[in-house]
Coordinates of C-alpha atoms and ligand atoms in Angstrom, one line a residue:
X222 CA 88.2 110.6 56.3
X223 CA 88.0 108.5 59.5
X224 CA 90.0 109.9 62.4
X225 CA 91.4 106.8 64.3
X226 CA 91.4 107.1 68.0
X227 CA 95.0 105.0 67.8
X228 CA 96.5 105.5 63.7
X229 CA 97.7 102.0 63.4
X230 CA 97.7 102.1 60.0
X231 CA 99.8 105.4 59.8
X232 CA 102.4 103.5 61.8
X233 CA 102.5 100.5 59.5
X234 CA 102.6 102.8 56.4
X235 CA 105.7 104.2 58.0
X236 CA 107.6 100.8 58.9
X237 CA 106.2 98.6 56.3
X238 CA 109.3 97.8 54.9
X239 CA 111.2 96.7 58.0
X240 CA 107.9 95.1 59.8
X241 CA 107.8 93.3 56.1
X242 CA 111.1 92.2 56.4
X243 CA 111.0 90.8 59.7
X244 CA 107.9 89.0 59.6
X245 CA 109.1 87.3 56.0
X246 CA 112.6 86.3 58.2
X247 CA 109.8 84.5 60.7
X248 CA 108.2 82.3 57.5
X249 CA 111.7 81.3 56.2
X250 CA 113.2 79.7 59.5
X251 CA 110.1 78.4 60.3
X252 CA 110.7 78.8 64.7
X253 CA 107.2 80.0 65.1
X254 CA 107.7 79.6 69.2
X255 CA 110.4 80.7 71.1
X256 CA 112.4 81.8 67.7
X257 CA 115.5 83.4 67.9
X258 CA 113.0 87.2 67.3
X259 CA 112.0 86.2 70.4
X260 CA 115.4 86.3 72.5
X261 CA 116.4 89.4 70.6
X262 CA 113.6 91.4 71.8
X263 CA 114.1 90.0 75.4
X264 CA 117.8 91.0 75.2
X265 CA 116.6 94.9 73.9
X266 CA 113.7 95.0 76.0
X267 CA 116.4 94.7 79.1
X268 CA 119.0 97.0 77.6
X269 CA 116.0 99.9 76.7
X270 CA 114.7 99.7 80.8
X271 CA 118.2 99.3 82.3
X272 CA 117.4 96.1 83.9
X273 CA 118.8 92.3 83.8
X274 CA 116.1 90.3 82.4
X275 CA 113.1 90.8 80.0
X276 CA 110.9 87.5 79.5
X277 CA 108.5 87.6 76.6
X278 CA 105.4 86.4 77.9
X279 CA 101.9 86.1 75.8
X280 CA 100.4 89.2 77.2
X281 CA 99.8 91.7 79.5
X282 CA 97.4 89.4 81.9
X283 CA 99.9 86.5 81.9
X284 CA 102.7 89.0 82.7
X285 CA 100.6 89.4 85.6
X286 CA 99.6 85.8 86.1
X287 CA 103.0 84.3 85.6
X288 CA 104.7 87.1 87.8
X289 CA 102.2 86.0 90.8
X290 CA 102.8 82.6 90.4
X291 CA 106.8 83.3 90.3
X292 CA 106.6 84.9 93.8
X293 CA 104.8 81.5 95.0
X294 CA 101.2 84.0 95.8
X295 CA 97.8 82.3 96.2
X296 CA 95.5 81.2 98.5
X297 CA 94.8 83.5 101.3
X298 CA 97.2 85.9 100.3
X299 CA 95.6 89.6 100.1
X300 CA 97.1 91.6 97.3
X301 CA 96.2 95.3 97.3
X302 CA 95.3 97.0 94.2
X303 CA 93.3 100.5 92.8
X304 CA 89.9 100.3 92.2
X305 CA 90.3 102.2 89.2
X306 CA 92.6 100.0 86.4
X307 CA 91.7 97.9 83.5
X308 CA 90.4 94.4 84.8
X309 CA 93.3 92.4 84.0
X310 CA 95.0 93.9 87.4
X311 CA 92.8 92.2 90.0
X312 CA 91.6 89.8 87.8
X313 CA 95.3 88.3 87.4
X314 CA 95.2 88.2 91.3
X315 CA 92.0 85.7 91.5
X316 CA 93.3 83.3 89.0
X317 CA 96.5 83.0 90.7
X318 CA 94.0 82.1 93.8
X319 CA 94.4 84.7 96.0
X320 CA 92.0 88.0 96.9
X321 CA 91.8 91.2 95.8
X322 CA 91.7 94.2 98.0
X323 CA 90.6 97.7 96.3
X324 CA 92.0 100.9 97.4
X325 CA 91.3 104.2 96.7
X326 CA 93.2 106.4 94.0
X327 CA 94.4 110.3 94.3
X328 CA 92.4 112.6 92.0
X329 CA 95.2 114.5 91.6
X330 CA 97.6 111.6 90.3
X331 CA 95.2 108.8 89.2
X332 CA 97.3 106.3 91.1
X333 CA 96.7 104.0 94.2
X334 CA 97.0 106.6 96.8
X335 CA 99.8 106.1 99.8
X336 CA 98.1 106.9 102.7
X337 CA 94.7 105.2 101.6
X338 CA 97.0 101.8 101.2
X339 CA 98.7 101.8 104.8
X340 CA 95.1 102.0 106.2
X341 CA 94.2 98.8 104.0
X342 CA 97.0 97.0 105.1
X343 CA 96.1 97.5 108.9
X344 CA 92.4 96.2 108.2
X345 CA 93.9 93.2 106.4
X346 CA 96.3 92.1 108.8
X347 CA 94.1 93.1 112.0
X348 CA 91.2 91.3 110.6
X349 CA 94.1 88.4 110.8
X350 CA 91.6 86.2 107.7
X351 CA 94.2 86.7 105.0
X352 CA 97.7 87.4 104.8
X353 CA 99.1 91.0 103.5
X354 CA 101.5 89.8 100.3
X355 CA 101.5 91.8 97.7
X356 CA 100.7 95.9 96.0
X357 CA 99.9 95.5 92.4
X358 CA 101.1 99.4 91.5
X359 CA 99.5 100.6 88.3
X360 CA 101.5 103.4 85.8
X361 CA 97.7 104.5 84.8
X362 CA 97.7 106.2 81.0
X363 CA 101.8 105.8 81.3
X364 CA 102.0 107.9 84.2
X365 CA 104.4 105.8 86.7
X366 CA 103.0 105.2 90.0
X367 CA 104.5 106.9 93.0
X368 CA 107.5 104.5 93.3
X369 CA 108.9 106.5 95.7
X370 CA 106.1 106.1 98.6
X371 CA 105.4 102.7 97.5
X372 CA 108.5 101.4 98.0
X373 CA 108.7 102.1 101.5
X374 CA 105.2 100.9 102.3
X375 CA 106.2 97.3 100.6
X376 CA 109.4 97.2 102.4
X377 CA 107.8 98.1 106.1
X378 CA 104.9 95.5 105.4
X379 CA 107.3 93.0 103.1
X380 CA 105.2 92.6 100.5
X381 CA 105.6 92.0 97.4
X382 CA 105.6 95.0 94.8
X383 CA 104.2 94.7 91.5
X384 CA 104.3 97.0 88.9
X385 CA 102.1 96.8 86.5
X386 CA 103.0 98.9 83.2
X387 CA 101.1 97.4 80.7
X388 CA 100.0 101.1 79.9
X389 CA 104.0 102.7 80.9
X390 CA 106.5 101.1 79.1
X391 CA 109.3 104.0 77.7
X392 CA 108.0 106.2 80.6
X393 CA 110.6 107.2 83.3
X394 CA 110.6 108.6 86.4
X395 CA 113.5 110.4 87.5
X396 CA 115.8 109.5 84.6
X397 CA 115.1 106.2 85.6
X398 CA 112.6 103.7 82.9
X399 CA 110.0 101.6 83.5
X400 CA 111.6 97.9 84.2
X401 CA 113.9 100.0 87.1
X402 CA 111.0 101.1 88.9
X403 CA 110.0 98.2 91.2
X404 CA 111.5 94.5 91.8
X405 CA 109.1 92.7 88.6
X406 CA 107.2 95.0 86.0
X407 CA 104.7 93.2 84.0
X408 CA 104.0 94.8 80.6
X409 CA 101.6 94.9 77.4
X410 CA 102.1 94.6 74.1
X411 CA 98.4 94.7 73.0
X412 CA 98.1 96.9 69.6
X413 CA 97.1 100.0 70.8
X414 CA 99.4 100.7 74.0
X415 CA 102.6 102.7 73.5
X416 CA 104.7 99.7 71.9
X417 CA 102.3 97.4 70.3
X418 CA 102.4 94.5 68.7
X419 CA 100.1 92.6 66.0
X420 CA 98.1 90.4 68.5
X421 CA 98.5 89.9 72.1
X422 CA 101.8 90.4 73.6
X423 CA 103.4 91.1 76.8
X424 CA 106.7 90.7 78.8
X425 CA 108.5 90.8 82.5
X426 CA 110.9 92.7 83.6
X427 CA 113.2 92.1 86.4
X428 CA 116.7 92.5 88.0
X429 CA 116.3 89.4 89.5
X430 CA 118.3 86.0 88.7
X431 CA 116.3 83.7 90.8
X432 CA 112.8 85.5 89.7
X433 CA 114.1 85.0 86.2
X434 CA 114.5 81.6 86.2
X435 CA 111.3 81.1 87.8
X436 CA 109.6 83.5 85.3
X437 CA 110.9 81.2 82.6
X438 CA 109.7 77.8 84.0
X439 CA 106.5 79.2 84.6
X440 CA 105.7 80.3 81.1
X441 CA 106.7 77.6 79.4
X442 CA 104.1 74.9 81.8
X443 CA 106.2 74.8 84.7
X444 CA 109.5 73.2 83.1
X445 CA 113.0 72.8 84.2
X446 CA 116.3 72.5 82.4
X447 CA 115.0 69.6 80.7
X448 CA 112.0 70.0 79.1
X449 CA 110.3 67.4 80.2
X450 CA 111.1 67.9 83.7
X451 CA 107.8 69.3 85.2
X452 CA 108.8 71.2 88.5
X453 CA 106.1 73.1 88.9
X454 CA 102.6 74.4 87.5
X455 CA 103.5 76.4 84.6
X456 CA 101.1 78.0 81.8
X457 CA 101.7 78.2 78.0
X458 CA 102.5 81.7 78.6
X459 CA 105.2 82.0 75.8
X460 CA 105.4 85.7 73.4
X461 CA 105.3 84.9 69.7
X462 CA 108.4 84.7 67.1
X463 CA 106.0 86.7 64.8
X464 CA 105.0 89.1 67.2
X465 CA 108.2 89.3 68.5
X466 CA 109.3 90.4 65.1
X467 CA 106.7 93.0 65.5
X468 CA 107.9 94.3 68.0
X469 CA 111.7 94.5 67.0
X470 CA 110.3 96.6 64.0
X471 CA 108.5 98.8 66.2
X472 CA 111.1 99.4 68.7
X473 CA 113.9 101.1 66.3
X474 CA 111.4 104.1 66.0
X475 CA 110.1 104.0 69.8
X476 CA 111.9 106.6 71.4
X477 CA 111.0 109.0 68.3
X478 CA 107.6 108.3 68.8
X479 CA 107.4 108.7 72.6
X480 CA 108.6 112.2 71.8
X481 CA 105.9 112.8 68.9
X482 CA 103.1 111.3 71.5
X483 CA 104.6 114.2 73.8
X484 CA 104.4 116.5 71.7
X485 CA 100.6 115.7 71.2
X486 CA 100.1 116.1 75.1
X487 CA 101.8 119.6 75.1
X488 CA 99.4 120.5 72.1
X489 CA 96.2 119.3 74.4
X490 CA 97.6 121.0 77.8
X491 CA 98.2 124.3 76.0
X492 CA 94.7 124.6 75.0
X493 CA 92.6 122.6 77.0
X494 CA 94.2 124.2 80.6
X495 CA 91.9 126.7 81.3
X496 CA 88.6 124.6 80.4
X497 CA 89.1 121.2 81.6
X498 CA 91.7 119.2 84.2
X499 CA 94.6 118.1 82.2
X500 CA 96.5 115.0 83.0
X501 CA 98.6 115.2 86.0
X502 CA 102.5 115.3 85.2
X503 CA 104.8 116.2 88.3
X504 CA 108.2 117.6 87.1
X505 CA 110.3 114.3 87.6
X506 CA 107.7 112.5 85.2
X507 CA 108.4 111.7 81.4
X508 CA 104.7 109.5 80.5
X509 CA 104.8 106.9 77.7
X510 CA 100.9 108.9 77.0
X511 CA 99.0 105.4 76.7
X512 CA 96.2 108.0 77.0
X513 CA 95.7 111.5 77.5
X514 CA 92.6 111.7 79.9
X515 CA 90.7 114.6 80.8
X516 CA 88.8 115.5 83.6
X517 CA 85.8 117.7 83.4
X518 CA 82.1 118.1 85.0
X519 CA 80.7 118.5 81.2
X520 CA 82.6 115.0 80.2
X521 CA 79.1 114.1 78.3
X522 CA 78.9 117.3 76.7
X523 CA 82.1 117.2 75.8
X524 CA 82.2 113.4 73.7
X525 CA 79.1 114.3 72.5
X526 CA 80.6 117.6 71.0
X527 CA 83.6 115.3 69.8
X528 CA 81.7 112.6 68.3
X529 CA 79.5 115.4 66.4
X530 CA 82.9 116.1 64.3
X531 CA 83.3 112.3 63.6
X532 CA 86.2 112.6 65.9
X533 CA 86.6 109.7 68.7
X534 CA 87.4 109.6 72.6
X535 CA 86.7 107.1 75.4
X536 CA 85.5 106.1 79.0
X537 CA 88.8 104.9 80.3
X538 CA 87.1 103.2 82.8
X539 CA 83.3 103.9 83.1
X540 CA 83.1 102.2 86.5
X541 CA 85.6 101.6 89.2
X542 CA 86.2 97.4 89.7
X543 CA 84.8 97.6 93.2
X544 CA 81.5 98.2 91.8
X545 CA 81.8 95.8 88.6
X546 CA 79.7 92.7 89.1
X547 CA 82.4 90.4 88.7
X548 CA 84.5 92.1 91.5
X549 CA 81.8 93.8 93.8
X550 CA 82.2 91.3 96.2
X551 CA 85.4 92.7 97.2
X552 CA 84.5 95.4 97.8
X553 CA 82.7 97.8 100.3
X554 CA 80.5 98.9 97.4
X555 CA 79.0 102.7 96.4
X556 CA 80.5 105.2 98.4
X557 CA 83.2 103.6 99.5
X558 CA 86.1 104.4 97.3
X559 CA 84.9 108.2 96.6
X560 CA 88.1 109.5 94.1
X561 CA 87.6 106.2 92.2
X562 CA 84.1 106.6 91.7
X563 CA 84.2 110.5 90.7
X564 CA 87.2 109.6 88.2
X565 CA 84.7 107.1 86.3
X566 CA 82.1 109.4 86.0
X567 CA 84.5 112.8 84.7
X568 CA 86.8 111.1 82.6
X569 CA 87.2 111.5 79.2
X570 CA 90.2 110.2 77.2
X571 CA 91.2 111.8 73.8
X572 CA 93.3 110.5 70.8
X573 CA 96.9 109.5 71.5
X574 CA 99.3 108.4 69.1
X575 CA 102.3 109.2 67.4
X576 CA 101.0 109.7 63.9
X577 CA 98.5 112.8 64.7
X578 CA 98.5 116.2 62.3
X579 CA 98.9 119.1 64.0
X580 CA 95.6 120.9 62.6
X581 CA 93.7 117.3 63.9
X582 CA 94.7 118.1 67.3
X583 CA 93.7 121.8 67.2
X584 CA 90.1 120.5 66.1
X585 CA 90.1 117.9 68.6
X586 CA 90.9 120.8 71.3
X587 CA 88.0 123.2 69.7
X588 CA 85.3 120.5 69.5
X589 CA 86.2 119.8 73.4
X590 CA 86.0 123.5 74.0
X591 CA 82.7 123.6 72.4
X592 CA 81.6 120.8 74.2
X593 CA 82.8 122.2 77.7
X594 CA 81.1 125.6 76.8
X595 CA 77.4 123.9 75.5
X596 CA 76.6 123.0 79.2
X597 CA 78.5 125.5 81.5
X598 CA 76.4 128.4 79.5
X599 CA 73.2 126.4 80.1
X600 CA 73.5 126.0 83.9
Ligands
PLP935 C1 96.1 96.4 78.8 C2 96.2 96.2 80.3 C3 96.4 95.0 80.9 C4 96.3 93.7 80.1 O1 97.1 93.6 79.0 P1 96.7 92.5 77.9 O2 97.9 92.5 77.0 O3 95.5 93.1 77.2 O4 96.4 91.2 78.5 C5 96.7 95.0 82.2 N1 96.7 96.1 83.0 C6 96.5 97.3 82.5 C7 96.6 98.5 83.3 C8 96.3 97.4 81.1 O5 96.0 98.6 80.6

């Protein structure tokens, strides 16, 4: 039997009956865009993060996109971002029209690093060529970034902060859940991140009135109360009623599964501690687990071992974005941003999801043992 890397399937087995139920609702009324799915979601998106507005937005880039545009960023606006993310993040910054800046990450938390950023926003705004604006934090693997420094950087230098949790939503930091973190979180409702949908998918959180409205206008091609009544350049940037319906299936088990993917992540740390790095997790931390990443010197040895046993794992990300051809030009290139480069070259991510067996796991853990031994005993 195939071990799935993400057990969609195992998931839909589960909540057939409801996701049935709600996708059939979608066929009868017929409101393929903008449906009433999709305001319900919105509604318990809000109510689940403890902030004022959720806006369903056509995925995890647009979240992105459309959030940038909202806050009026583009040309000649320098938005700071970590060199190691998924694409989306700085490539959401250059088609809004302004310029990415990479900055370094921590080893230790996989996040943009504090002290690496301050220096980057003194270049930029010595240099005087483009305009500090914005930090695009990123809750990598659904670890939330360090709010808590961030914050205080953005208000010092007032800029905008972003947060991007396409990988975070359901995490918390502090008692406190992804949507409350920063001023506008952009999420991701691809498949295979912690609440996925059947397609592409995202949304925008926020607090803010003013941001809302704008959020709304910008998704829907820039309209105003009238629809008809272009006020500004807008996208079609609008969520689903099917997937929205998804979704609402999805999210009455959520919590229940957050809890199964951390109990998954205790299973890993307790017997993969002593032979690899496990995923960071200060005390105030509750992940979503997008991913559970490893570090190790042997990562070859170790996928190699895995993939032996028909079981799967990933590079997530093979290369930092500072030296990716289609970014390299913003960037210092090799060398330059050291932890991001040595995190793409020992990382290793292992099967996350909710729907894991116990004894899966424990193989998982022996095959990466075995795989962390093969090349240690050689050298
Ligand atoms: C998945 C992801 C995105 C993009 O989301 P899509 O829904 O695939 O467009 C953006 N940023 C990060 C960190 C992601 O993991």
């Amino acid at each position: 039997m195939d071990i799935p890397f993400v057990d969609l399937r195992a998931q839909y087995a589960r909540l057939r009956g409801e996701i049935d139920t709600r996708i059939r609702a979608v066929l009868d009324h017929g409101r393929y865009i903008l449906g009433p799915e999709v305001a319900e979601l919105e509604q318990k998106l809000a109510a689940f993060a403890g902030c004022r507005h959720g806006i369903g937005v056509s995925s995890g880039t647009d979240a992105l996109l459309v959030a940038l545009l909202a806050e009026g960023i583009g040309g000649g606006d320098a938005l700071f971002v970590p060199a190691f993310t998924f694409p989306a993040t700085p490539a959401a910054i250059l088609l809004a029209g302004a310029t990415p800046v990479f900055v370094d990450v921590s080893v230790d938390s996989f996040h943009i690093d504090a002290a690496a950023l301050q220096r980057s926003i003194r270049i930029v705004a010595d240099r005087g060529a483009l305009r500090p604006r914005a930090v695009i934090a990123v809750d990598l693997f659904g670890l939330t970034a360090d709010y808590d420094a961030l914050t205080p950087i953005a208000a010092e230098h007032e800029l905008f902060l972003l947060a991007d949790a396409a990988q975070s939503f359901g995490a918390a930091w502090n008692g406190r859940r992804v949507g409350s973190l920063a001023p506008v979180t952009a999420l991701s409702f691809y498949p295979s991140k912690p609440l996925g949908c059947y397609g592409d998918g995202g949304a925008i959180l926020t607090d803010d009135d003013a941001r809302a409205a704008l959020i709304h206008s910008i998704r829907e091609h820039g309209r105003g109360i009238e629809r008809y009544a272009i006020e500004r350049i807008g996208i079609n940037g609008r969520l689903d009623t099917l997937q929205a319906a998804v979704l609402l299936a999805k999210l009455g088990v959520f919590e229940e599964e957050l809890a199964q993917r951390q109990r998954l992540a205790g299973i890993y740390d307790e017997h993969l501690k002593d032979i690899v790095s496990i995923p960071p997790r200060p005390p105030a931390a509750r992940p979503a687990w997008a991913q559970y990443s490893i570090l190790s010197d042997h990562r070859d040895a170790i996928a190699a071992a895995l993939r032996k046993e028909g079981l799967p794992c990933a590079i997530h990300y093979p290369a930092p974005l500072h030296l990716q051809p289609a970014f390299a030009r913003f960037g210092g290139g090799a060398g330059t941003l050291p932890a991001a480069e040595a995190l793409s070259r020992r990382i290793l991510s292992l099967p996350m999801h909710a729907y894991m067996a116990e004894d899966t796991a424990l193989r998982i853990c022996d095959a990466v043992r075995r795989g962390a031994r093969s090349t240690s005993q050689r050298r």
